[in-house]
Coordinates of N, CA and C in Angstrom, one line a residue:
X1 N 100.9 90.0 113.1 CA 99.8 90.0 114.0 C 100.2 89.2 115.3
X2 N 101.0 88.2 115.1 CA 101.5 87.4 116.3 C 102.4 88.3 117.2
X3 N 103.2 89.2 116.6 CA 104.0 90.1 117.4 C 103.1 91.1 118.1
X4 N 102.1 91.6 117.5 CA 101.2 92.5 118.2 C 100.5 91.8 119.3
X5 N 99.9 90.7 119.1 CA 99.2 89.9 120.2 C 100.2 89.6 121.3
X6 N 101.4 89.3 121.0 CA 102.4 89.0 122.0 C 103.0 90.2 122.7
X7 N 102.6 91.4 122.3 CA 103.2 92.6 122.9 C 104.6 93.0 122.5
X8 N 105.1 92.4 121.4 CA 106.4 92.7 120.9 C 106.4 93.9 120.0
X9 N 105.3 94.3 119.5 CA 105.2 95.6 118.8 C 103.9 96.3 119.3
X10 N 103.9 97.6 119.2 CA 102.9 98.4 119.8 C 101.7 98.8 118.9
X11 N 102.0 98.8 117.6 CA 101.0 99.3 116.6 C 101.2 98.6 115.3
X12 N 100.1 98.3 114.6 CA 100.3 97.9 113.2 C 99.0 98.3 112.4
X13 N 99.2 98.4 111.1 CA 98.1 98.6 110.2 C 97.8 97.3 109.6
X14 N 96.6 96.8 109.7 CA 96.3 95.5 109.2 C 94.9 95.4 108.6
X15 N 94.7 94.4 107.7 CA 93.4 94.2 107.1 C 92.4 93.8 108.1
X16 N 91.1 94.1 107.8 CA 90.0 93.7 108.7 C 90.0 92.2 108.8
X17 N 90.3 91.4 107.8 CA 90.2 90.0 107.9 C 91.1 89.4 109.0
X18 N 92.2 90.0 109.2 CA 93.1 89.6 110.3 C 92.9 90.3 111.6
X19 N 92.5 91.6 111.5 CA 92.4 92.3 112.8 C 91.1 92.1 113.5
X20 N 90.0 92.0 112.8 CA 88.7 91.9 113.5 C 88.6 90.7 114.3
X21 N 88.9 89.5 113.9 CA 88.8 88.3 114.8 C 89.6 88.5 116.1
X22 N 90.8 89.1 115.9 CA 91.6 89.3 117.1 C 91.1 90.4 118.0
X23 N 90.5 91.4 117.4 CA 89.9 92.5 118.2 C 88.6 91.9 118.9
X24 N 87.8 91.1 118.2 CA 86.6 90.6 118.8 C 86.9 89.6 119.9
X25 N 88.1 88.9 119.8 CA 88.5 88.0 120.9 C 89.2 88.7 122.1
X26 N 89.4 90.0 121.9 CA 90.0 90.8 123.0 C 91.5 90.7 123.0
X27 N 92.1 90.2 122.0 CA 93.6 90.0 122.0 C 94.3 91.3 121.6
X28 N 93.6 92.2 120.8 CA 94.1 93.5 120.4 C 93.1 94.5 120.5
X29 N 93.5 95.8 120.5 CA 92.5 96.9 120.5 C 92.6 97.6 119.2
X30 N 91.4 97.8 118.6 CA 91.3 98.5 117.3 C 91.1 100.0 117.6
X31 N 92.0 100.8 117.1 CA 91.9 102.3 117.3 C 91.0 103.0 116.2
X32 N 91.2 102.6 115.0 CA 90.5 103.2 113.9 C 90.5 102.4 112.6
X33 N 89.6 102.7 111.8 CA 89.6 102.1 110.4 C 90.1 103.2 109.5
X34 N 91.0 102.8 108.5 CA 91.6 103.8 107.6 C 90.7 104.0 106.4
X35 N 89.5 104.6 106.7 CA 88.5 104.8 105.7 C 87.7 106.0 106.1
X36 N 86.9 106.5 105.1 CA 86.1 107.7 105.4 C 84.9 107.3 106.2
X37 N 84.5 106.0 106.1 CA 83.3 105.5 106.8 C 83.6 104.4 107.7
X38 N 82.9 104.2 108.7 CA 83.0 103.0 109.6 C 82.7 101.8 108.9
X39 N 83.3 100.7 109.3 CA 83.0 99.4 108.6 C 81.6 98.9 109.1
X40 N 80.8 98.3 108.2 CA 79.6 97.8 108.5 C 79.7 96.6 109.5
X41 N 80.8 95.9 109.4 CA 81.1 94.7 110.3 C 81.6 95.2 111.7
X42 N 82.0 96.4 111.8 CA 82.5 96.9 113.1 C 82.2 98.4 113.3
X43 N 80.9 98.6 113.4 CA 80.5 100.0 113.5 C 80.9 100.8 114.7
X44 N 81.4 100.0 115.7 CA 81.9 100.7 116.9 C 83.3 101.2 116.8
X45 N 84.0 100.8 115.8 CA 85.4 101.3 115.6 C 85.4 102.6 114.8
X46 N 85.9 103.6 115.3 CA 85.9 104.9 114.7 C 86.8 105.0 113.5
X47 N 86.6 106.0 112.7 CA 87.4 106.2 111.5 C 88.6 107.0 111.9
X48 N 89.6 107.1 111.0 CA 90.8 107.9 111.2 C 90.4 109.3 111.3
X49 N 89.4 109.8 110.6 CA 89.0 111.2 110.7 C 88.5 111.5 112.1
X50 N 87.8 110.5 112.6 CA 87.2 110.7 114.0 C 88.2 110.7 115.1
X51 N 89.4 110.0 114.9 CA 90.4 110.0 115.9 C 91.5 111.0 115.7
X52 N 91.3 111.9 114.7 CA 92.3 113.0 114.5 C 93.3 112.8 113.5
X53 N 93.2 111.8 112.6 CA 94.1 111.6 111.5 C 93.4 111.7 110.2
X54 N 92.9 112.9 109.9 CA 92.0 113.0 108.7 C 92.8 112.7 107.4
X55 N 92.1 111.9 106.6 CA 92.6 111.6 105.3 C 93.6 110.4 105.2
X56 N 93.9 109.8 106.3 CA 94.8 108.7 106.3 C 94.0 107.4 105.9
X57 N 93.7 107.4 104.6 CA 92.8 106.3 104.1 C 93.7 105.2 103.4
X58 N 93.3 104.0 103.6 CA 94.0 102.9 102.9 C 92.9 101.8 102.8
X59 N 92.7 101.3 101.6 CA 91.7 100.3 101.5 C 92.3 99.0 101.0
X60 N 91.7 97.9 101.5 CA 92.1 96.6 101.0 C 91.1 96.2 99.9
X61 N 91.7 95.8 98.8 CA 90.8 95.4 97.7 C 91.5 94.3 96.9
X62 N 90.7 93.6 96.2 CA 91.2 92.5 95.4 C 90.6 92.5 94.0
X63 N 91.2 91.8 93.2 CA 90.7 91.7 91.8 C 91.3 90.5 91.2
X64 N 90.7 90.2 90.0 CA 91.2 89.0 89.2 C 91.9 89.6 88.0
X65 N 93.1 89.1 87.7 CA 93.8 89.5 86.5 C 94.0 88.3 85.6
X66 N 94.0 88.5 84.3 CA 94.3 87.5 83.3 C 95.4 88.0 82.3
X67 N 96.0 87.1 81.6 CA 97.0 87.6 80.6 C 96.3 88.6 79.6
X68 N 97.2 89.5 79.2 CA 96.7 90.6 78.3 C 96.0 90.0 77.0
X69 N 96.5 88.8 76.6 CA 96.0 88.2 75.4 C 94.6 87.4 75.6
X70 N 94.1 87.4 76.8 CA 92.9 86.7 77.0 C 91.7 87.3 76.2
X71 N 91.0 86.5 75.4 CA 89.9 87.0 74.6 C 88.8 87.7 75.5
X72 N 88.3 88.8 74.9 CA 87.3 89.6 75.6 C 86.1 88.7 76.1
X73 N 85.7 87.7 75.3 CA 84.5 86.9 75.7 C 84.8 86.1 76.9
X74 N 86.1 85.7 77.0 CA 86.5 84.9 78.2 C 86.5 85.8 79.5
X75 N 87.0 87.0 79.3 CA 87.0 88.0 80.4 C 85.6 88.3 80.8
X76 N 84.7 88.5 79.8 CA 83.3 88.7 80.1 C 82.7 87.6 80.9
X77 N 83.0 86.3 80.5 CA 82.4 85.2 81.3 C 83.0 85.1 82.7
X78 N 84.3 85.4 82.9 CA 84.9 85.4 84.2 C 84.3 86.5 85.0
X79 N 84.1 87.7 84.5 CA 83.5 88.8 85.2 C 82.1 88.5 85.6
X80 N 81.3 87.9 84.7 CA 79.9 87.5 85.1 C 79.9 86.5 86.2
X81 N 80.8 85.5 86.2 CA 80.9 84.5 87.3 C 81.2 85.2 88.6
X82 N 82.2 86.1 88.6 CA 82.5 86.8 89.9 C 81.4 87.7 90.4
X83 N 80.8 88.4 89.5 CA 79.7 89.3 89.9 C 78.5 88.5 90.4
X84 N 78.2 87.3 89.8 CA 77.2 86.4 90.3 C 77.6 85.9 91.7
X85 N 78.8 85.5 91.9 CA 79.2 85.0 93.2 C 79.1 86.1 94.3
X86 N 79.5 87.3 93.9 CA 79.4 88.4 94.9 C 78.0 88.9 95.2
X87 N 77.1 88.5 94.3 CA 75.7 88.8 94.6 C 75.0 87.7 95.5
X88 N 75.6 86.6 95.7 CA 75.1 85.5 96.5 C 75.0 85.9 97.9
X89 N 73.9 85.8 98.6 CA 73.7 86.3 100.0 C 74.7 85.6 100.9
X90 N 75.0 84.3 100.7 CA 75.9 83.6 101.6 C 77.3 84.2 101.5
X91 N 77.7 84.4 100.2 CA 79.1 85.0 100.0 C 79.2 86.4 100.6
X92 N 78.1 87.2 100.4 CA 78.1 88.5 100.9 C 78.2 88.5 102.5
X93 N 77.4 87.6 103.1 CA 77.4 87.5 104.5 C 78.8 87.1 105.1
X94 N 79.4 86.1 104.4 CA 80.7 85.7 104.9 C 81.8 86.8 104.7
X95 N 81.8 87.5 103.6 CA 82.7 88.6 103.4 C 82.5 89.7 104.4
X96 N 81.2 90.0 104.7 CA 80.9 91.0 105.7 C 81.4 90.6 107.1
X97 N 81.3 89.3 107.4 CA 81.8 88.8 108.7 C 83.3 89.1 108.8
X98 N 84.0 89.0 107.7 CA 85.4 89.2 107.7 C 85.8 90.6 107.6
X99 N 84.8 91.5 107.6 CA 85.1 93.0 107.6 C 85.3 93.5 106.2
X100 N 85.0 92.7 105.2 CA 85.2 93.1 103.8 C 83.9 93.7 103.2
X101 N 84.1 94.7 102.4 CA 82.9 95.3 101.8 C 83.0 95.1 100.3
X102 N 81.9 94.8 99.7 CA 81.8 94.6 98.3 C 81.6 95.9 97.5
X103 N 82.3 96.1 96.5 CA 82.1 97.3 95.7 C 80.7 97.2 95.1
X104 N 80.1 98.4 94.8 CA 78.8 98.4 94.2 C 78.9 97.8 92.8
X105 N 77.8 97.2 92.3 CA 77.7 96.5 91.1 C 78.4 97.2 89.9
X106 N 78.2 98.5 89.8 CA 78.7 99.3 88.7 C 80.2 99.4 88.7
X107 N 80.8 99.0 89.9 CA 82.3 99.0 90.0 C 82.9 97.6 89.9
X108 N 82.1 96.7 89.5 CA 82.5 95.3 89.4 C 82.7 94.9 87.9
X109 N 83.6 95.7 87.3 CA 83.9 95.5 85.8 C 85.4 95.6 85.6
X110 N 85.8 95.0 84.5 CA 87.3 95.1 84.3 C 87.7 96.6 84.1
X111 N 86.9 97.4 83.5 CA 87.2 98.8 83.3 C 87.4 99.5 84.7
X112 N 86.4 99.2 85.6 CA 86.5 99.9 86.9 C 87.7 99.4 87.7
X113 N 88.1 98.1 87.6 CA 89.3 97.6 88.2 C 90.5 98.3 87.7
X114 N 90.6 98.5 86.4 CA 91.7 99.2 85.8 C 91.8 100.6 86.3
X115 N 90.7 101.3 86.4 CA 90.7 102.7 86.9 C 91.1 102.7 88.3
X116 N 90.6 101.8 89.2 CA 91.0 101.7 90.6 C 92.5 101.4 90.7
X117 N 93.0 100.5 89.9 CA 94.4 100.1 90.0 C 95.3 101.3 89.6
X118 N 94.9 102.0 88.5 CA 95.7 103.2 88.1 C 95.7 104.3 89.2
X119 N 94.5 104.5 89.8 CA 94.4 105.5 90.9 C 95.3 105.2 92.1
X120 N 95.3 103.9 92.4 CA 96.1 103.4 93.5 C 97.6 103.6 93.2
X121 N 98.0 103.3 92.0 CA 99.4 103.4 91.6 C 99.8 104.9 91.7
X122 N 98.9 105.8 91.2 CA 99.2 107.2 91.2 C 99.3 107.8 92.6
X123 N 98.5 107.2 93.5 CA 98.5 107.6 94.9 C 99.7 107.2 95.6
X124 N 100.1 105.9 95.5 CA 101.1 105.3 96.4 C 102.5 105.3 95.8
X125 N 102.6 105.3 94.5 CA 104.0 105.2 93.9 C 104.9 106.4 94.3
X126 N 104.4 107.6 94.3 CA 105.3 108.7 94.8 C 105.7 108.5 96.3
X127 N 104.8 108.0 97.1 CA 105.1 107.8 98.5 C 106.2 106.7 98.6
X128 N 106.0 105.6 97.9 CA 106.9 104.5 97.9 C 108.3 104.9 97.4
X129 N 108.4 105.7 96.4 CA 109.7 106.2 95.9 C 110.3 107.2 96.9
X130 N 109.5 108.1 97.5 CA 110.1 109.1 98.4 C 110.6 108.4 99.7
X131 N 110.0 107.3 100.1 CA 110.4 106.6 101.2 C 111.5 105.5 100.9
X132 N 111.9 105.4 99.6 CA 112.9 104.5 99.2 C 112.5 103.0 99.6
X133 N 111.2 102.7 99.5 CA 110.8 101.3 99.8 C 111.1 100.4 98.7
X134 N 111.7 99.3 99.0 CA 112.0 98.3 98.0 C 111.3 97.0 98.3
X135 N 111.0 96.3 97.2 CA 110.3 95.0 97.3 C 111.3 94.0 97.9
X136 N 110.9 93.1 98.7 CA 111.8 92.1 99.3 C 111.3 90.7 99.0

């Protein structure tokens, strides 16, 4: 982000949490969100479909993981705590300000997270391999 703000690079793909504050301050220009729908926190920024790059979707998401051996009742308690926190209006408001959108309640489960993670791996792994991208 520092290189973009300084004009040392011309373009970058960045999370809303880093890009929106800089765009709102006028330090960078946002061209599009990499999603099917505009962000609630930035409805003036068009989608990739709207700017002529249909289907170039990338989402930022997060989850909590625990060791495989964690008892199911502990996982259930952790999940309940997270779901309760994500239901809090102050938490929701702060996350929205950062440009983050909360998954619907039915997708806030360990099973839904596993499904999402599997889908993301299936989507991105062939691209990573084809581009010979290596972890550094």
